[in-house]
């Protein structure tokens, strides 16, 4: 596949839906996974629209997993990162936000 423009970034704010799961890869890299639930009102074609979604978030390495492990269900989080397949073996269209930054929000 030829090189294409590399824009792939997502910033989303939501609440942690459930518990954060953390594991260590065989290479010793910590990986945390959690589900982020988002609700907002956006404008589309000049009209208000409810935007609701749940997106899986994966945080790799320290200090991201250190923060993710401390998140409680219902915590407000801003996640920044890029979107990709859930795994290299996953050929389905299941997408995951691979976090490059996490911010705990006090709302």
PDB file of C-alpha atoms in Angstrom:
ATOM      1  CA  UNK A   1       0.000   0.000   0.000  1.00  0.00           C
ATOM      2  CA  UNK A   2       1.455   3.409  -0.925  1.00  0.00           C
ATOM      3  CA  UNK A   3       2.130   5.935   1.807  1.00  0.00           C
ATOM      4  CA  UNK A   4      -0.896   8.097   2.494  1.00  0.00           C
ATOM      5  CA  UNK A   5      -1.380  11.166   4.668  1.00  0.00           C
ATOM      6  CA  UNK A   6      -0.806  10.109   8.265  1.00  0.00           C
ATOM      7  CA  UNK A   7      -3.588  12.011  10.063  1.00  0.00           C
ATOM      8  CA  UNK A   8      -5.078   9.654  12.634  1.00  0.00           C
ATOM      9  CA  UNK A   9      -5.876  11.282  15.939  1.00  0.00           C
ATOM     10  CA  UNK A  10      -8.825  11.219  18.290  1.00  0.00           C
ATOM     11  CA  UNK A  11      -9.572  13.155  21.463  1.00  0.00           C
ATOM     12  CA  UNK A  12     -12.650  12.060  23.381  1.00  0.00           C
ATOM     13  CA  UNK A  13     -14.042  12.714  26.853  1.00  0.00           C
ATOM     14  CA  UNK A  14     -16.208  10.191  28.610  1.00  0.00           C
ATOM     15  CA  UNK A  15     -16.802   8.120  31.693  1.00  0.00           C
ATOM     16  CA  UNK A  16     -15.114   4.836  32.471  1.00  0.00           C
ATOM     17  CA  UNK A  17     -17.696   2.106  31.901  1.00  0.00           C
ATOM     18  CA  UNK A  18     -16.658  -0.763  34.142  1.00  0.00           C
ATOM     19  CA  UNK A  19     -13.285  -1.833  35.459  1.00  0.00           C
ATOM     20  CA  UNK A  20      -9.892  -1.290  33.865  1.00  0.00           C
ATOM     21  CA  UNK A  21      -8.022  -4.520  33.076  1.00  0.00           C
ATOM     22  CA  UNK A  22      -4.227  -4.516  33.141  1.00  0.00           C
ATOM     23  CA  UNK A  23      -1.866  -7.248  32.006  1.00  0.00           C
ATOM     24  CA  UNK A  24       1.831  -7.600  31.256  1.00  0.00           C
ATOM     25  CA  UNK A  25       2.915  -8.735  27.792  1.00  0.00           C
ATOM     26  CA  UNK A  26       5.560 -11.470  27.388  1.00  0.00           C
ATOM     27  CA  UNK A  27       7.980  -8.631  26.586  1.00  0.00           C
ATOM     28  CA  UNK A  28       7.245  -7.068  29.987  1.00  0.00           C
ATOM     29  CA  UNK A  29       5.152  -4.132  28.710  1.00  0.00           C
ATOM     30  CA  UNK A  30       2.097  -3.277  30.845  1.00  0.00           C
ATOM     31  CA  UNK A  31      -1.150  -2.843  28.890  1.00  0.00           C
ATOM     32  CA  UNK A  32      -4.394  -1.492  30.339  1.00  0.00           C
ATOM     33  CA  UNK A  33      -7.742  -1.742  28.588  1.00  0.00           C
ATOM     34  CA  UNK A  34     -11.000  -0.040  29.468  1.00  0.00           C
ATOM     35  CA  UNK A  35     -14.255   1.080  27.918  1.00  0.00           C
ATOM     36  CA  UNK A  36     -15.035   4.802  27.652  1.00  0.00           C
ATOM     37  CA  UNK A  37     -18.654   5.917  27.348  1.00  0.00           C
ATOM     38  CA  UNK A  38     -19.271   9.282  25.636  1.00  0.00           C
ATOM     39  CA  UNK A  39     -22.462  11.393  25.467  1.00  0.00           C
ATOM     40  CA  UNK A  40     -22.623  14.872  23.949  1.00  0.00           C
ATOM     41  CA  UNK A  41     -24.561  17.106  21.626  1.00  0.00           C
ATOM     42  CA  UNK A  42     -22.786  17.996  18.377  1.00  0.00           C
ATOM     43  CA  UNK A  43     -23.832  19.980  15.317  1.00  0.00           C
ATOM     44  CA  UNK A  44     -24.183  18.293  11.956  1.00  0.00           C
ATOM     45  CA  UNK A  45     -25.385  20.132   8.856  1.00  0.00           C
ATOM     46  CA  UNK A  46     -26.405  22.988  11.143  1.00  0.00           C
ATOM     47  CA  UNK A  47     -28.638  20.768  13.264  1.00  0.00           C
ATOM     48  CA  UNK A  48     -28.119  19.435  16.800  1.00  0.00           C
ATOM     49  CA  UNK A  49     -27.360  15.729  17.035  1.00  0.00           C
ATOM     50  CA  UNK A  50     -26.867  13.455  20.021  1.00  0.00           C
ATOM     51  CA  UNK A  51     -23.478  11.753  19.857  1.00  0.00           C
ATOM     52  CA  UNK A  52     -23.326   8.624  21.994  1.00  0.00           C
ATOM     53  CA  UNK A  53     -20.749   5.859  21.791  1.00  0.00           C
ATOM     54  CA  UNK A  54     -18.633   3.386  23.700  1.00  0.00           C
ATOM     55  CA  UNK A  55     -15.060   2.956  22.593  1.00  0.00           C
ATOM     56  CA  UNK A  56     -12.398   0.561  23.801  1.00  0.00           C
ATOM     57  CA  UNK A  57      -9.218   2.285  24.953  1.00  0.00           C
ATOM     58  CA  UNK A  58      -5.815   0.635  25.230  1.00  0.00           C
ATOM     59  CA  UNK A  59      -2.990   2.287  27.188  1.00  0.00           C
ATOM     60  CA  UNK A  60       0.504   0.803  26.817  1.00  0.00           C
ATOM     61  CA  UNK A  61       3.559   1.333  28.988  1.00  0.00           C
ATOM     62  CA  UNK A  62       4.206   3.485  31.997  1.00  0.00           C
ATOM     63  CA  UNK A  63       2.992   6.041  33.045  1.00  0.00           C
ATOM     64  CA  UNK A  64      -0.284   5.506  31.106  1.00  0.00           C
ATOM     65  CA  UNK A  65      -1.027   2.141  32.705  1.00  0.00           C
ATOM     66  CA  UNK A  66      -0.180   3.551  36.127  1.00  0.00           C
ATOM     67  CA  UNK A  67      -2.915   6.167  35.701  1.00  0.00           C
ATOM     68  CA  UNK A  68      -5.362   3.755  34.054  1.00  0.00           C
ATOM     69  CA  UNK A  69      -5.074   1.273  36.951  1.00  0.00           C
ATOM     70  CA  UNK A  70      -6.187   3.990  39.383  1.00  0.00           C
ATOM     71  CA  UNK A  71      -9.342   4.868  37.420  1.00  0.00           C
ATOM     72  CA  UNK A  72     -12.620   3.924  39.090  1.00  0.00           C
ATOM     73  CA  UNK A  73     -15.801   3.111  37.183  1.00  0.00           C
ATOM     74  CA  UNK A  74     -17.611   6.367  36.427  1.00  0.00           C
ATOM     75  CA  UNK A  75     -14.411   8.453  36.391  1.00  0.00           C
ATOM     76  CA  UNK A  76     -14.316  11.207  33.767  1.00  0.00           C
ATOM     77  CA  UNK A  77     -11.370  10.784  31.407  1.00  0.00           C
ATOM     78  CA  UNK A  78      -9.995  12.630  28.384  1.00  0.00           C
ATOM     79  CA  UNK A  79      -8.226  10.149  26.107  1.00  0.00           C
ATOM     80  CA  UNK A  80      -5.973  11.218  23.236  1.00  0.00           C
ATOM     81  CA  UNK A  81      -4.466   8.847  20.720  1.00  0.00           C
ATOM     82  CA  UNK A  82      -4.873   7.074  17.410  1.00  0.00           C
ATOM     83  CA  UNK A  83      -7.413   4.556  16.145  1.00  0.00           C
ATOM     84  CA  UNK A  84      -6.431   1.100  14.878  1.00  0.00           C
ATOM     85  CA  UNK A  85      -7.603  -2.515  14.824  1.00  0.00           C
ATOM     86  CA  UNK A  86      -8.120  -4.188  18.177  1.00  0.00           C
ATOM     87  CA  UNK A  87      -5.116  -6.461  17.487  1.00  0.00           C
ATOM     88  CA  UNK A  88      -2.758  -7.353  14.676  1.00  0.00           C
ATOM     89  CA  UNK A  89      -4.532 -10.718  14.330  1.00  0.00           C
ATOM     90  CA  UNK A  90      -7.969  -9.084  14.229  1.00  0.00           C
ATOM     91  CA  UNK A  91      -9.118  -8.690  10.642  1.00  0.00           C
ATOM     92  CA  UNK A  92     -12.590  -7.535  11.691  1.00  0.00           C
ATOM     93  CA  UNK A  93     -13.569  -3.894  11.808  1.00  0.00           C
ATOM     94  CA  UNK A  94     -13.381  -3.637  15.604  1.00  0.00           C
ATOM     95  CA  UNK A  95     -11.509  -0.440  16.410  1.00  0.00           C
ATOM     96  CA  UNK A  96      -9.630   0.611  19.537  1.00  0.00           C
ATOM     97  CA  UNK A  97      -8.311   3.984  20.655  1.00  0.00           C
ATOM     98  CA  UNK A  98      -4.604   3.470  21.376  1.00  0.00           C
ATOM     99  CA  UNK A  99      -4.048   6.155  24.009  1.00  0.00           C
ATOM    100  CA  UNK A 100      -0.997   8.377  23.897  1.00  0.00           C
ATOM    101  CA  UNK A 101      -2.284  10.588  26.743  1.00  0.00           C
ATOM    102  CA  UNK A 102      -4.883  10.213  29.491  1.00  0.00           C
ATOM    103  CA  UNK A 103      -6.220  12.987  31.707  1.00  0.00           C
ATOM    104  CA  UNK A 104      -8.396  12.386  34.754  1.00  0.00           C
ATOM    105  CA  UNK A 105     -11.049  15.130  34.802  1.00  0.00           C
ATOM    106  CA  UNK A 106     -12.790  16.398  37.905  1.00  0.00           C
ATOM    107  CA  UNK A 107     -16.262  17.270  36.651  1.00  0.00           C
TER     108      UNK A 107
END
